[in-house]
PDB file of C-alpha atoms and ligand atoms in Angstrom:
ATOM      1  CA  MET D  98     -10.597  21.189  12.374  1.00 94.00           C
ATOM      2  CA  GLN D  99     -10.957  21.870   8.670  1.00 98.00           C
ATOM      3  CA  LEU D 100     -13.231  19.862   6.396  1.00 98.00           C
ATOM      4  CA  LYS D 101     -12.553  19.605   2.669  1.00 98.00           C
ATOM      5  CA  ILE D 102     -14.914  17.758   0.365  1.00 98.00           C
ATOM      6  CA  TYR D 103     -13.921  16.716  -3.160  1.00 98.00           C
ATOM      7  CA  LYS D 104     -16.001  15.459  -6.060  1.00 98.00           C
ATOM      8  CA  ASP D 105     -14.585  11.958  -6.178  1.00 98.00           C
ATOM      9  CA  TYR D 106     -11.685   9.678  -5.223  1.00 98.00           C
ATOM     10  CA  PRO D 107      -9.282  10.871  -7.976  1.00 98.00           C
ATOM     11  CA  GLU D 108      -9.847  14.522  -7.063  1.00 98.00           C
ATOM     12  CA  LEU D 109      -9.427  13.761  -3.359  1.00 99.00           C
ATOM     13  CA  SER D 110      -6.219  11.815  -4.021  1.00 99.00           C
ATOM     14  CA  ALA D 111      -4.762  14.564  -6.220  1.00 98.00           C
ATOM     15  CA  ASN D 112      -5.322  17.107  -3.457  1.00 99.00           C
ATOM     16  CA  VAL D 113      -3.899  14.892  -0.708  1.00 99.00           C
ATOM     17  CA  ALA D 114      -0.843  14.172  -2.882  1.00 98.00           C
ATOM     18  CA  ASP D 115      -0.506  17.922  -3.351  1.00 98.00           C
ATOM     19  CA  GLU D 116      -0.273  18.360   0.438  1.00 98.00           C
ATOM     20  CA  ILE D 117       2.754  16.026   0.428  1.00 98.00           C
ATOM     21  CA  ILE D 118       4.396  17.603  -2.619  1.00 98.00           C
ATOM     22  CA  SER D 119       3.908  21.155  -1.340  1.00 98.00           C
ATOM     23  CA  LEU D 120       5.411  20.246   2.021  1.00 98.00           C
ATOM     24  CA  ILE D 121       8.480  18.591   0.464  1.00 98.00           C
ATOM     25  CA  LYS D 122       8.993  21.613  -1.817  1.00 98.00           C
ATOM     26  CA  ARG D 123       8.755  23.944   1.193  1.00 98.00           C
ATOM     27  CA  LYS D 124      10.703  21.727   3.577  1.00 98.00           C
ATOM     28  CA  PRO D 125      12.781  19.057   1.782  1.00 98.00           C
ATOM     29  CA  ASP D 126      13.733  17.364   5.079  1.00 98.00           C
ATOM     30  CA  ALA D 127      10.155  17.093   6.329  1.00 98.00           C
ATOM     31  CA  VAL D 128       9.030  14.099   8.401  1.00 99.00           C
ATOM     32  CA  ILE D 129       5.996  12.530   6.770  1.00 99.00           C
ATOM     33  CA  CYS D 130       3.904   9.656   8.076  1.00 99.00           C
ATOM     34  CA  LEU D 131       1.493   7.900   5.758  1.00 98.00           C
ATOM     35  CA  ALA D 132      -0.994   5.112   6.223  1.00 98.00           C
ATOM     36  CA  SER D 133      -1.251   2.191   3.841  1.00 98.00           C
ATOM     37  CA  GLY D 134      -4.639   0.842   2.757  1.00 98.00           C
ATOM     38  CA  ASP D 135      -7.164   1.323  -0.005  1.00 98.00           C
ATOM     39  CA  THR D 136      -7.815   4.994   0.747  1.00 98.00           C
ATOM     40  CA  PRO D 137      -4.222   6.306   0.439  1.00 98.00           C
ATOM     41  CA  ARG D 138      -3.337   4.021  -2.492  1.00 98.00           C
ATOM     42  CA  LEU D 139      -4.042   6.561  -5.222  1.00 98.00           C
ATOM     43  CA  THR D 140      -2.547   9.395  -3.149  1.00 99.00           C
ATOM     44  CA  CYS D 141       0.729   7.454  -2.983  1.00 98.00           C
ATOM     45  CA  GLN D 142       0.633   6.731  -6.725  1.00 98.00           C
ATOM     46  CA  VAL D 143      -0.046  10.355  -7.626  1.00 98.00           C
ATOM     47  CA  PHE D 144       2.600  11.586  -5.197  1.00 98.00           C
ATOM     48  CA  ALA D 145       5.260   9.287  -6.703  1.00 98.00           C
ATOM     49  CA  GLU D 146       4.246  10.086 -10.300  1.00 98.00           C
ATOM     50  CA  ARG D 147       4.298  13.838  -9.711  1.00 98.00           C
ATOM     51  CA  ALA D 148       7.573  13.722  -7.771  1.00 98.00           C
ATOM     52  CA  ILE D 149       9.245  11.879 -10.662  1.00 98.00           C
ATOM     53  CA  LYS D 150       7.691  14.026 -13.411  1.00 98.00           C
ATOM     54  CA  GLU D 151       8.430  17.310 -11.671  1.00 98.00           C
ATOM     55  CA  LYS D 152      11.901  16.159 -10.608  1.00 98.00           C
ATOM     56  CA  ILE D 153      11.228  16.919  -6.954  1.00 98.00           C
ATOM     57  CA  ASP D 154      14.060  16.036  -4.597  1.00 98.00           C
ATOM     58  CA  THR D 155      12.630  13.272  -2.406  1.00 98.00           C
ATOM     59  CA  SER D 156      16.005  12.178  -1.036  1.00 98.00           C
ATOM     60  CA  LYS D 157      15.875  14.264   2.113  1.00 98.00           C
ATOM     61  CA  PHE D 158      12.470  13.708   3.637  1.00 98.00           C
ATOM     62  CA  THR D 159      11.925  11.109   6.341  1.00 98.00           C
ATOM     63  CA  PHE D 160       9.224   8.571   5.670  1.00 98.00           C
ATOM     64  CA  ILE D 161       7.372   6.901   8.551  1.00 98.00           C
ATOM     65  CA  GLY D 162       4.965   3.995   8.037  1.00 98.00           C
ATOM     66  CA  LEU D 163       1.940   4.251  10.305  1.00 98.00           C
ATOM     67  CA  ASP D 164       1.508   0.614  11.286  1.00 98.00           C
ATOM     68  CA  GLU D 165       1.959  -3.065  10.454  1.00 98.00           C
ATOM     69  CA  TRP D 166       0.235  -6.412  10.980  1.00 98.00           C
ATOM     70  CA  VAL D 167       2.170  -8.361  13.616  1.00 98.00           C
ATOM     71  CA  GLY D 168       3.573 -11.636  12.284  1.00 97.00           C
ATOM     72  CA  ILE D 169       2.943 -10.826   8.612  1.00 97.00           C
ATOM     73  CA  SER D 170       6.017 -11.081   6.412  1.00 96.00           C
ATOM     74  CA  PRO D 171       7.218  -8.029   4.466  1.00 96.00           C
ATOM     75  CA  VAL D 172       6.980 -10.028   1.231  1.00 95.00           C
ATOM     76  CA  ASN D 173       3.311 -10.751   1.837  1.00 97.00           C
ATOM     77  CA  GLU D 174       1.343  -8.528  -0.560  1.00 97.00           C
ATOM     78  CA  GLY D 175      -1.053  -7.602   2.237  1.00 98.00           C
ATOM     79  CA  SER D 176       1.653  -6.189   4.502  1.00 98.00           C
ATOM     80  CA  CYS D 177       1.958  -2.458   4.944  1.00 98.00           C
ATOM     81  CA  ARG D 178       5.648  -2.687   4.068  1.00 98.00           C
ATOM     82  CA  TYR D 179       4.846  -4.328   0.724  1.00 98.00           C
ATOM     83  CA  PHE D 180       2.408  -1.493  -0.019  1.00 98.00           C
ATOM     84  CA  PHE D 181       5.024   1.194   0.658  1.00 98.00           C
ATOM     85  CA  GLU D 182       7.820  -0.723  -1.099  1.00 98.00           C
ATOM     86  CA  THR D 183       5.729  -1.008  -4.238  1.00 98.00           C
ATOM     87  CA  LEU D 184       4.147   2.432  -4.308  1.00 98.00           C
ATOM     88  CA  LEU D 185       6.805   4.702  -2.822  1.00 98.00           C
ATOM     89  CA  ILE D 186      10.138   3.213  -1.828  1.00 98.00           C
ATOM     90  CA  LYS D 187      10.992   1.552  -5.156  1.00 98.00           C
ATOM     91  CA  PRO D 188       9.517   4.194  -7.509  1.00 98.00           C
ATOM     92  CA  LEU D 189      11.165   7.068  -5.610  1.00 98.00           C
ATOM     93  CA  ASN D 190      14.309   5.098  -4.809  1.00 98.00           C
ATOM     94  CA  LEU D 191      14.052   6.071  -1.132  1.00 98.00           C
ATOM     95  CA  SER D 192      17.116   5.094   0.901  1.00 98.00           C
ATOM     96  CA  GLY D 193      17.022   2.742   3.890  1.00 98.00           C
ATOM     97  CA  SER D 194      18.090   5.522   6.207  1.00 98.00           C
ATOM     98  CA  GLN D 195      15.192   7.798   5.301  1.00 98.00           C
ATOM     99  CA  VAL D 196      12.520   5.122   5.730  1.00 98.00           C
ATOM    100  CA  HIS D 197      11.184   3.941   9.084  1.00 98.00           C
ATOM    101  CA  LEU D 198       8.824   0.983   9.018  1.00 98.00           C
ATOM    102  CA  PHE D 199       7.918  -1.369  11.841  1.00 98.00           C
ATOM    103  CA  ASP D 200       9.479  -4.823  11.660  1.00 98.00           C
ATOM    104  CA  ALA D 201       6.437  -6.859  12.583  1.00 96.00           C
ATOM    105  CA  LEU D 202       8.426 -10.115  12.587  1.00 98.00           C
ATOM    106  CA  SER D 203      10.744  -8.836  15.312  1.00 98.00           C
ATOM    107  CA  LYS D 204      11.110 -10.986  18.436  1.00 97.00           C
ATOM    108  CA  ASN D 205      11.114  -7.764  20.411  1.00 98.00           C
ATOM    109  CA  LEU D 206       8.149  -5.673  19.402  1.00 98.00           C
ATOM    110  CA  SER D 207       8.444  -3.259  22.329  1.00 98.00           C
ATOM    111  CA  GLU D 208      11.965  -2.493  21.131  1.00 98.00           C
ATOM    112  CA  GLU D 209      10.481  -1.809  17.663  1.00 98.00           C
ATOM    113  CA  CYS D 210       8.102   0.679  19.290  1.00 98.00           C
ATOM    114  CA  ARG D 211      10.903   2.373  21.209  1.00 98.00           C
ATOM    115  CA  LYS D 212      13.017   2.588  18.039  1.00 98.00           C
ATOM    116  CA  MET D 213      10.155   4.240  16.168  1.00 98.00           C
ATOM    117  CA  ASP D 214       9.398   6.734  18.947  1.00 98.00           C
ATOM    118  CA  LYS D 215      13.097   7.611  19.155  1.00 98.00           C
ATOM    119  CA  ALA D 216      13.467   8.043  15.372  1.00 98.00           C
ATOM    120  CA  ILE D 217      10.487  10.412  15.329  1.00 98.00           C
ATOM    121  CA  SER D 218      11.631  12.494  18.290  1.00 98.00           C
ATOM    122  CA  GLU D 219      15.212  12.691  16.972  1.00 98.00           C
ATOM    123  CA  LYS D 220      13.849  14.109  13.718  1.00 98.00           C
ATOM    124  CA  GLY D 221      11.947  16.775  15.659  1.00 98.00           C
ATOM    125  CA  GLY D 222       8.500  15.192  15.343  1.00 98.00           C
ATOM    126  CA  ILE D 223       6.161  14.545  12.455  1.00 99.00           C
ATOM    127  CA  ASP D 224       5.374  17.437  10.113  1.00 98.00           C
ATOM    128  CA  LEU D 225       2.540  15.784   8.258  1.00 99.00           C
ATOM    129  CA  MET D 226       0.558  12.682   9.151  1.00 98.00           C
ATOM    130  CA  ILE D 227      -2.012  11.332   6.693  1.00 99.00           C
ATOM    131  CA  VAL D 228      -4.234   8.545   7.971  1.00 98.00           C
ATOM    132  CA  GLY D 229      -7.321   6.610   6.932  1.00 98.00           C
ATOM    133  CA  ILE D 230     -10.266   5.690   9.114  1.00 98.00           C
ATOM    134  CA  GLY D 231     -11.415   2.143   9.822  1.00 98.00           C
ATOM    135  CA  MET D 232     -14.992   0.896   9.897  1.00 98.00           C
ATOM    136  CA  ASN D 233     -14.710   0.894  13.715  1.00 98.00           C
ATOM    137  CA  GLY D 234     -13.286   4.416  13.832  1.00 98.00           C
ATOM    138  CA  HIS D 235      -9.706   3.290  14.298  1.00 98.00           C
ATOM    139  CA  ILE D 236      -6.697   5.268  13.126  1.00 98.00           C
ATOM    140  CA  GLY D 237      -3.757   3.027  12.346  1.00 98.00           C
ATOM    141  CA  PHE D 238      -4.247   0.247  14.876  1.00 98.00           C
ATOM    142  CA  ASN D 239      -5.504   2.596  17.532  1.00 98.00           C
ATOM    143  CA  GLU D 240      -8.512   0.435  18.195  1.00 98.00           C
ATOM    144  CA  PRO D 241     -11.700   1.396  20.101  1.00 98.00           C
ATOM    145  CA  GLY D 242     -10.840   1.848  23.784  1.00 98.00           C
ATOM    146  CA  VAL D 243      -7.222   2.902  23.093  1.00 98.00           C
ATOM    147  CA  SER D 244      -5.569   5.447  25.363  1.00 98.00           C
ATOM    148  CA  PHE D 245      -5.182   8.881  23.764  1.00 98.00           C
ATOM    149  CA  ASP D 246      -1.803   9.051  25.549  1.00 98.00           C
ATOM    150  CA  ASN D 247      -0.141   6.215  23.636  1.00 98.00           C
ATOM    151  CA  TYR D 248       2.926   6.537  21.467  1.00 98.00           C
ATOM    152  CA  ALA D 249       3.986   3.472  19.420  1.00 98.00           C
ATOM    153  CA  HIS D 250       2.494   0.296  20.822  1.00 98.00           C
ATOM    154  CA  VAL D 251       1.387  -3.251  20.101  1.00 98.00           C
ATOM    155  CA  THR D 252      -2.279  -4.060  20.411  1.00 98.00           C
ATOM    156  CA  ASP D 253      -4.767  -6.873  20.026  1.00 98.00           C
ATOM    157  CA  LEU D 254      -6.885  -6.211  16.978  1.00 98.00           C
ATOM    158  CA  ASP D 255     -10.580  -5.444  17.156  1.00 98.00           C
ATOM    159  CA  GLU D 256     -12.942  -7.982  15.524  1.00 98.00           C
ATOM    160  CA  ILE D 257     -13.932  -5.477  12.826  1.00 98.00           C
ATOM    161  CA  THR D 258     -10.271  -4.820  11.961  1.00 98.00           C
ATOM    162  CA  ILE D 259      -9.618  -8.560  11.670  1.00 98.00           C
ATOM    163  CA  THR D 260     -12.631  -9.105   9.411  1.00 97.00           C
ATOM    164  CA  VAL D 261     -12.176  -6.015   7.217  1.00 97.00           C
ATOM    165  CA  GLY D 262      -8.383  -6.528   7.071  1.00 98.00           C
ATOM    166  CA  GLN D 263      -8.791  -9.758   5.098  1.00 97.00           C
ATOM    167  CA  LYS D 264      -9.417  -7.634   1.994  1.00 97.00           C
ATOM    168  CA  TYR D 265      -5.698  -6.866   1.718  1.00 98.00           C
ATOM    169  CA  PHE D 266      -4.625 -10.517   1.590  1.00 97.00           C
ATOM    170  CA  LYS D 267      -4.741 -13.281  -0.976  1.00 95.00           C
ATOM    171  CA  GLY D 268      -6.367 -16.188   0.865  1.00 88.00           C
ATOM    172  CA  SER D 269      -7.053 -15.850   4.562  1.00 87.00           C
ATOM    173  CA  ALA D 270      -4.508 -14.268   6.864  1.00 92.00           C
ATOM    174  CA  GLU D 271      -4.118 -14.840  10.578  1.00 95.00           C
ATOM    175  CA  LEU D 272      -4.506 -11.341  11.951  1.00 98.00           C
ATOM    176  CA  LYS D 273      -4.297 -11.014  15.716  1.00 98.00           C
ATOM    177  CA  GLN D 274      -2.190  -8.042  16.679  1.00 98.00           C
ATOM    178  CA  GLY D 275      -0.975  -4.800  15.187  1.00 98.00           C
ATOM    179  CA  ILE D 276       1.981  -2.519  15.829  1.00 98.00           C
ATOM    180  CA  THR D 277       1.191   1.137  15.361  1.00 98.00           C
ATOM    181  CA  LEU D 278       2.041   4.746  16.038  1.00 98.00           C
ATOM    182  CA  GLY D 279      -0.116   6.136  18.817  1.00 98.00           C
ATOM    183  CA  LEU D 280      -2.633   8.943  18.944  1.00 98.00           C
ATOM    184  CA  LYS D 281      -0.030  11.083  20.731  1.00 98.00           C
ATOM    185  CA  HIS D 282       1.951  11.000  17.494  1.00 98.00           C
ATOM    186  CA  LEU D 283      -1.137  12.151  15.632  1.00 98.00           C
ATOM    187  CA  MET D 284      -1.888  14.945  18.106  1.00 98.00           C
ATOM    188  CA  ASN D 285       1.761  16.058  18.222  1.00 98.00           C
ATOM    189  CA  SER D 286       2.098  16.154  14.437  1.00 98.00           C
ATOM    190  CA  LYS D 287       2.244  19.655  12.992  1.00 98.00           C
ATOM    191  CA  LYS D 288      -0.535  18.785  10.573  1.00 98.00           C
ATOM    192  CA  ALA D 289      -2.862  15.765  10.643  1.00 98.00           C
ATOM    193  CA  ILE D 290      -5.154  14.766   7.812  1.00 99.00           C
ATOM    194  CA  VAL D 291      -7.816  12.059   7.982  1.00 99.00           C
ATOM    195  CA  ILE D 292      -8.841  10.867   4.538  1.00 99.00           C
ATOM    196  CA  ALA D 293     -11.830   8.793   3.428  1.00 99.00           C
ATOM    197  CA  ASN D 294     -13.709   7.991   0.267  1.00 98.00           C
ATOM    198  CA  ALA D 295     -16.769   6.029  -0.820  1.00 98.00           C
ATOM    199  CA  ALA D 296     -20.278   5.678   0.609  1.00 98.00           C
ATOM    200  CA  LYS D 297     -19.274   2.864   2.963  1.00 98.00           C
ATOM    201  CA  LYS D 298     -17.215   5.403   4.930  1.00 98.00           C
ATOM    202  CA  ALA D 299     -20.102   7.912   5.265  1.00 98.00           C
ATOM    203  CA  PRO D 300     -21.338   6.600   8.661  1.00 98.00           C
ATOM    204  CA  VAL D 301     -17.852   6.544  10.213  1.00 98.00           C
ATOM    205  CA  ILE D 302     -17.022   9.993   8.866  1.00 98.00           C
ATOM    206  CA  LYS D 303     -20.245  11.331  10.358  1.00 98.00           C
ATOM    207  CA  LYS D 304     -19.328   9.845  13.757  1.00 98.00           C
ATOM    208  CA  ALA D 305     -15.724  11.066  13.570  1.00 98.00           C
ATOM    209  CA  ILE D 306     -16.700  14.658  12.766  1.00 98.00           C
ATOM    210  CA  GLU D 307     -20.068  15.113  14.467  1.00 98.00           C
ATOM    211  CA  GLY D 308     -19.826  12.577  17.295  1.00 98.00           C
ATOM    212  CA  THR D 309     -18.618  13.189  20.857  1.00 98.00           C
ATOM    213  CA  VAL D 310     -14.853  12.834  21.197  1.00 98.00           C
ATOM    214  CA  SER D 311     -14.281   9.433  22.775  1.00 98.00           C
ATOM    215  CA  ASP D 312     -11.667   6.693  22.899  1.00 98.00           C
ATOM    216  CA  LEU D 313     -14.470   4.343  21.852  1.00 98.00           C
ATOM    217  CA  PHE D 314     -14.310   5.971  18.426  1.00 98.00           C
ATOM    218  CA  PRO D 315     -10.651   6.986  18.158  1.00 98.00           C
ATOM    219  CA  ALA D 316     -10.956   9.072  14.967  1.00 98.00           C
ATOM    220  CA  THR D 317     -13.062  11.636  16.885  1.00 98.00           C
ATOM    221  CA  ILE D 318      -9.738  12.871  18.286  1.00 98.00           C
ATOM    222  CA  ILE D 319      -9.136  14.723  15.000  1.00 98.00           C
ATOM    223  CA  GLN D 320     -11.707  17.290  16.218  1.00 98.00           C
ATOM    224  CA  GLN D 321      -9.200  18.341  18.878  1.00 98.00           C
ATOM    225  CA  HIS D 322      -6.101  18.591  16.679  1.00 98.00           C
ATOM    226  CA  ALA D 323      -4.794  22.167  16.503  1.00 97.00           C
ATOM    227  CA  ASN D 324      -4.108  21.750  12.776  1.00 98.00           C
ATOM    228  CA  GLY D 325      -6.389  18.869  11.888  1.00 98.00           C
ATOM    229  CA  CYS D 326      -8.081  18.393   8.561  1.00 98.00           C
ATOM    230  CA  VAL D 327     -10.551  15.879   7.180  1.00 98.00           C
ATOM    231  CA  MET D 328     -10.339  15.418   3.413  1.00 99.00           C
ATOM    232  CA  ILE D 329     -13.076  13.272   1.898  1.00 98.00           C
ATOM    233  CA  ASP D 330     -15.031  12.704  -1.282  1.00 98.00           C
ATOM    234  CA  GLU D 331     -18.711  13.564  -1.740  1.00 98.00           C
ATOM    235  CA  GLU D 332     -19.842   9.993  -1.087  1.00 98.00           C
ATOM    236  CA  ALA D 333     -18.045   9.825   2.262  1.00 98.00           C
ATOM    237  CA  ALA D 334     -19.547  13.230   3.118  1.00 98.00           C
ATOM    238  CA  SER D 335     -23.092  12.223   2.165  1.00 98.00           C
ATOM    239  CA  LEU D 336     -24.440  11.737   5.724  1.00 98.00           C
ATOM    240  CA  LEU D 337     -22.969  14.908   7.246  1.00 98.00           C
ATOM    241  CA  ASN D 338     -25.354  17.560   8.597  1.00 97.00           C
ATOM    242  CA  LYS D 339     -25.651  20.303   6.034  1.00 79.00           C
TER     243      LYS D 339
HETATM  244  P1  PGA E 494      -8.803   1.532   4.033  1.00 97.16           P
HETATM  245  O1  PGA E 494      -8.397   1.331   5.556  1.00 97.16           O
HETATM  246  O2  PGA E 494      -8.096   2.758   3.583  1.00 97.16           O
HETATM  247  O3  PGA E 494      -8.330   0.287   3.353  1.00 97.16           O
HETATM  248  O4  PGA E 494     -10.304   1.709   3.991  1.00 97.16           O
HETATM  249  C1  PGA E 494      -8.632   2.333   6.482  1.00 97.16           C
HETATM  250  C2  PGA E 494      -8.255   1.874   7.861  1.00 97.16           C
HETATM  251  O5  PGA E 494      -8.628   0.764   8.270  1.00 97.16           O
HETATM  252  O6  PGA E 494      -7.586   2.639   8.568  1.00 97.16           O
END
């Protein structure tokens, strides 16, 4: 596992966006999975801005959304779909056929999971997966105690996820379950990057990198990825052993 530390959030985001841009330049039909959330927000903005400015062909890559809040409408500003619509799909004019997002209002969520797993395997797997880390060590909605063998699945949300997740919503949202790619997707991806910024993430980054690999702190799995990388800013790195 590689560790890369950047001065601050803008520098981190520029470098993570560069990972996406470089991959698309090298492999225009790459399969790329991104997380939504506060950490990847600037990465997505920089990626879209650079792609437009540098006239990069973004019509051929496949975009996979990491997860979604079950029962939350796509027009709700706190939904993962809204995040991707606003920051990537509209600015880059991505077509419906190149975008795969969970429909969290579906009556058949297991079918949604099967559809996602099938789309990913038909495309030959994920080339690049960029994920954040939750305050409980989750990746996507792979909550503490999750099986490392899961592909896409629906899960009850951990208390910390429910509490912290309110920050994305105007007013209070009823958050109970999530639909998410599994840790098998992460481990099978050709490259996996965990990103984090700010001092509040320092304790979870320390646990993820220096702690014992355990399903009780899912992000520790990045230590075992054959091509895993942790990209963080100096604040998030501040508690790491020197
Ligand atoms: P954040 O979310 O990027 O908004 O901090 C991270 C996560 O919960 O995975």
